[in-house]
Amino acid sequence: MIFLLVAVALTAMLLAGCGGGADPGAKVEAALGNYLSTVDPLKAGFPVGAGFPRVRHKACKDGHVKVEKGQVLSDKAGMSRARFPEEVALWSCVVTVGSLVLPTTVAVTGSTEVVWAEALPLVAFVLE
């Protein structure tokens, strides 16, 4: 009986990720979905008229780029600029609008809140 209880407890712990949180990519996907439901698609560079922007499942990856508080992030063409009130991490996600597949750069706070997104790949941006 004790063996069964230990096995059940161990299985539950493994399924829960040993007490850790959920996959950070999944958290960013959910936060990006919420963000896209509140932002004007044109301001984020998404096309309009083809449907609502949707985040692809398992398509958000940490870009391993940190933007310090107050630092300016700009695309290489100089069309999009952003300055953040706190440090953010840049993530690369894939968003679909109708049948269009768009690489999207996302700024995420330490609490995985999406504060900015632009329908351009991460490599299109530089720090000023």
PDB file of C-alpha atoms in Angstrom:
ATOM      1  CA  MET A   1       0.000   0.000   0.000  1.00  0.00           C
ATOM      2  CA  ILE A   2       2.794   2.423   0.899  1.00  0.00           C
ATOM      3  CA  PHE A   3       4.549   1.606  -2.375  1.00  0.00           C
ATOM      4  CA  LEU A   4       1.386   2.530  -4.289  1.00  0.00           C
ATOM      5  CA  LEU A   5       1.055   5.851  -2.442  1.00  0.00           C
ATOM      6  CA  VAL A   6       4.721   6.692  -3.112  1.00  0.00           C
ATOM      7  CA  ALA A   7       4.311   5.804  -6.797  1.00  0.00           C
ATOM      8  CA  VAL A   8       1.210   7.994  -7.114  1.00  0.00           C
ATOM      9  CA  ALA A   9       2.930  10.898  -5.333  1.00  0.00           C
ATOM     10  CA  LEU A  10       6.031  10.565  -7.534  1.00  0.00           C
ATOM     11  CA  THR A  11       3.920  10.441 -10.695  1.00  0.00           C
ATOM     12  CA  ALA A  12       1.951  13.523  -9.624  1.00  0.00           C
ATOM     13  CA  MET A  13       5.182  15.381  -8.877  1.00  0.00           C
ATOM     14  CA  LEU A  14       6.658  14.498 -12.285  1.00  0.00           C
ATOM     15  CA  LEU A  15       3.490  15.524 -14.094  1.00  0.00           C
ATOM     16  CA  ALA A  16       3.499  18.838 -12.231  1.00  0.00           C
ATOM     17  CA  GLY A  17       7.078  19.455 -13.333  1.00  0.00           C
ATOM     18  CA  CYS A  18       8.542  18.844  -9.876  1.00  0.00           C
ATOM     19  CA  GLY A  19       6.676  21.823  -8.521  1.00  0.00           C
ATOM     20  CA  GLY A  20       7.816  24.165 -11.298  1.00  0.00           C
ATOM     21  CA  GLY A  21       5.565  26.369 -13.366  1.00  0.00           C
ATOM     22  CA  ALA A  22       4.209  25.740 -16.811  1.00  0.00           C
ATOM     23  CA  ASP A  23       6.268  25.952 -19.990  1.00  0.00           C
ATOM     24  CA  PRO A  24       7.397  29.590 -20.439  1.00  0.00           C
ATOM     25  CA  GLY A  25       6.680  29.383 -24.175  1.00  0.00           C
ATOM     26  CA  ALA A  26       3.083  28.433 -23.459  1.00  0.00           C
ATOM     27  CA  LYS A  27       2.784  31.339 -21.009  1.00  0.00           C
ATOM     28  CA  VAL A  28       4.093  33.757 -23.648  1.00  0.00           C
ATOM     29  CA  GLU A  29       1.713  32.311 -26.258  1.00  0.00           C
ATOM     30  CA  ALA A  30      -1.252  32.863 -23.940  1.00  0.00           C
ATOM     31  CA  ALA A  31      -0.093  36.376 -23.015  1.00  0.00           C
ATOM     32  CA  LEU A  32       0.453  37.240 -26.688  1.00  0.00           C
ATOM     33  CA  GLY A  33      -3.043  36.007 -27.520  1.00  0.00           C
ATOM     34  CA  ASN A  34      -4.443  38.309 -24.811  1.00  0.00           C
ATOM     35  CA  TYR A  35      -2.303  41.206 -26.021  1.00  0.00           C
ATOM     36  CA  LEU A  36      -3.416  40.763 -29.647  1.00  0.00           C
ATOM     37  CA  SER A  37      -7.060  40.828 -28.571  1.00  0.00           C
ATOM     38  CA  THR A  38      -6.574  44.355 -27.168  1.00  0.00           C
ATOM     39  CA  VAL A  39      -4.168  46.039 -29.593  1.00  0.00           C
ATOM     40  CA  ASP A  40      -4.925  47.715 -32.930  1.00  0.00           C
ATOM     41  CA  PRO A  41      -3.492  45.260 -35.506  1.00  0.00           C
ATOM     42  CA  LEU A  42      -2.273  48.119 -37.705  1.00  0.00           C
ATOM     43  CA  LYS A  43      -0.175  49.565 -34.865  1.00  0.00           C
ATOM     44  CA  ALA A  44       1.556  46.205 -34.476  1.00  0.00           C
ATOM     45  CA  GLY A  45       2.162  45.810 -38.216  1.00  0.00           C
ATOM     46  CA  PHE A  46      -0.419  43.087 -38.785  1.00  0.00           C
ATOM     47  CA  PRO A  47      -2.561  43.152 -41.926  1.00  0.00           C
ATOM     48  CA  VAL A  48      -6.253  43.833 -41.504  1.00  0.00           C
ATOM     49  CA  GLY A  49      -9.125  42.269 -43.391  1.00  0.00           C
ATOM     50  CA  ALA A  50      -7.682  38.747 -43.353  1.00  0.00           C
ATOM     51  CA  GLY A  51      -8.971  37.797 -39.925  1.00  0.00           C
ATOM     52  CA  PHE A  52      -7.914  38.036 -36.315  1.00  0.00           C
ATOM     53  CA  PRO A  53      -4.177  37.488 -35.576  1.00  0.00           C
ATOM     54  CA  ARG A  54      -3.721  34.087 -33.912  1.00  0.00           C
ATOM     55  CA  VAL A  55      -0.664  32.710 -32.163  1.00  0.00           C
ATOM     56  CA  ARG A  56       0.546  29.377 -33.473  1.00  0.00           C
ATOM     57  CA  HIS A  57       0.743  26.579 -30.915  1.00  0.00           C
ATOM     58  CA  LYS A  58       4.301  25.929 -29.646  1.00  0.00           C
ATOM     59  CA  ALA A  59       5.642  28.741 -31.825  1.00  0.00           C
ATOM     60  CA  CYS A  60       7.124  31.121 -29.221  1.00  0.00           C
ATOM     61  CA  LYS A  61      10.834  30.836 -28.499  1.00  0.00           C
ATOM     62  CA  ASP A  62      13.000  32.927 -26.202  1.00  0.00           C
ATOM     63  CA  GLY A  63      15.231  35.117 -28.388  1.00  0.00           C
ATOM     64  CA  HIS A  64      17.775  35.454 -25.545  1.00  0.00           C
ATOM     65  CA  VAL A  65      17.854  39.230 -26.018  1.00  0.00           C
ATOM     66  CA  LYS A  66      17.309  41.593 -23.089  1.00  0.00           C
ATOM     67  CA  VAL A  67      16.328  45.223 -23.575  1.00  0.00           C
ATOM     68  CA  GLU A  68      17.266  47.377 -20.600  1.00  0.00           C
ATOM     69  CA  LYS A  69      14.844  49.890 -19.088  1.00  0.00           C
ATOM     70  CA  GLY A  70      14.772  53.013 -21.261  1.00  0.00           C
ATOM     71  CA  GLN A  71      16.782  51.466 -24.117  1.00  0.00           C
ATOM     72  CA  VAL A  72      15.357  51.970 -27.625  1.00  0.00           C
ATOM     73  CA  LEU A  73      14.540  49.024 -29.861  1.00  0.00           C
ATOM     74  CA  SER A  74      14.217  49.871 -33.545  1.00  0.00           C
ATOM     75  CA  ASP A  75      13.774  47.935 -36.738  1.00  0.00           C
ATOM     76  CA  LYS A  76      16.661  48.357 -39.194  1.00  0.00           C
ATOM     77  CA  ALA A  77      14.469  50.404 -41.549  1.00  0.00           C
ATOM     78  CA  GLY A  78      13.631  52.846 -38.751  1.00  0.00           C
ATOM     79  CA  MET A  79       9.867  52.408 -39.184  1.00  0.00           C
ATOM     80  CA  SER A  80       9.172  50.904 -35.761  1.00  0.00           C
ATOM     81  CA  ARG A  81      10.671  52.128 -32.488  1.00  0.00           C
ATOM     82  CA  ALA A  82       9.900  51.178 -28.918  1.00  0.00           C
ATOM     83  CA  ARG A  83      11.197  52.259 -25.499  1.00  0.00           C
ATOM     84  CA  PHE A  84      10.187  50.171 -22.492  1.00  0.00           C
ATOM     85  CA  PRO A  85       9.591  51.390 -18.908  1.00  0.00           C
ATOM     86  CA  GLU A  86      11.209  48.215 -17.536  1.00  0.00           C
ATOM     87  CA  GLU A  87      13.619  45.517 -18.694  1.00  0.00           C
ATOM     88  CA  VAL A  88      12.033  43.136 -21.187  1.00  0.00           C
ATOM     89  CA  ALA A  89      13.073  39.935 -22.930  1.00  0.00           C
ATOM     90  CA  LEU A  90      12.507  39.575 -26.666  1.00  0.00           C
ATOM     91  CA  TRP A  91      10.770  36.463 -27.895  1.00  0.00           C
ATOM     92  CA  SER A  92      10.202  35.186 -31.412  1.00  0.00           C
ATOM     93  CA  CYS A  93       6.693  33.917 -32.137  1.00  0.00           C
ATOM     94  CA  VAL A  94       4.691  32.908 -35.175  1.00  0.00           C
ATOM     95  CA  VAL A  95       1.313  34.550 -35.716  1.00  0.00           C
ATOM     96  CA  THR A  96      -1.155  33.692 -38.448  1.00  0.00           C
ATOM     97  CA  VAL A  97      -3.605  36.115 -39.986  1.00  0.00           C
ATOM     98  CA  GLY A  98      -5.898  34.207 -42.280  1.00  0.00           C
ATOM     99  CA  SER A  99      -3.493  32.103 -44.356  1.00  0.00           C
ATOM    100  CA  LEU A 100      -0.554  34.482 -43.814  1.00  0.00           C
ATOM    101  CA  VAL A 101       2.210  33.273 -41.520  1.00  0.00           C
ATOM    102  CA  LEU A 102       4.045  36.136 -39.847  1.00  0.00           C
ATOM    103  CA  PRO A 103       7.202  35.960 -37.752  1.00  0.00           C
ATOM    104  CA  THR A 104       6.576  38.266 -34.801  1.00  0.00           C
ATOM    105  CA  THR A 105       8.883  39.851 -32.241  1.00  0.00           C
ATOM    106  CA  VAL A 106       7.414  40.101 -28.757  1.00  0.00           C
ATOM    107  CA  ALA A 107       8.601  42.049 -25.682  1.00  0.00           C
ATOM    108  CA  VAL A 108       7.885  40.209 -22.435  1.00  0.00           C
ATOM    109  CA  THR A 109       8.320  41.385 -18.842  1.00  0.00           C
ATOM    110  CA  GLY A 110       9.748  39.169 -16.128  1.00  0.00           C
ATOM    111  CA  SER A 111       6.225  38.123 -15.200  1.00  0.00           C
ATOM    112  CA  THR A 112       5.634  36.975 -18.825  1.00  0.00           C
ATOM    113  CA  GLU A 113       3.305  39.871 -19.589  1.00  0.00           C
ATOM    114  CA  VAL A 114       3.466  40.885 -23.251  1.00  0.00           C
ATOM    115  CA  VAL A 115       3.904  44.660 -23.470  1.00  0.00           C
ATOM    116  CA  TRP A 116       4.698  45.003 -27.177  1.00  0.00           C
ATOM    117  CA  ALA A 117       4.565  42.975 -30.382  1.00  0.00           C
ATOM    118  CA  GLU A 118       5.533  43.725 -33.958  1.00  0.00           C
ATOM    119  CA  ALA A 119       4.942  41.586 -37.042  1.00  0.00           C
ATOM    120  CA  LEU A 120       8.632  41.469 -37.957  1.00  0.00           C
ATOM    121  CA  PRO A 121      11.252  38.797 -37.224  1.00  0.00           C
ATOM    122  CA  LEU A 122      13.629  39.336 -34.317  1.00  0.00           C
ATOM    123  CA  VAL A 123      16.595  39.740 -36.688  1.00  0.00           C
ATOM    124  CA  ALA A 124      14.948  42.883 -38.102  1.00  0.00           C
ATOM    125  CA  PHE A 125      15.579  44.771 -34.845  1.00  0.00           C
ATOM    126  CA  VAL A 126      18.605  46.528 -33.364  1.00  0.00           C
ATOM    127  CA  LEU A 127      19.195  48.156 -29.997  1.00  0.00           C
ATOM    128  CA  GLU A 128      20.063  51.845 -30.083  1.00  0.00           C
TER     129      GLU A 128
END
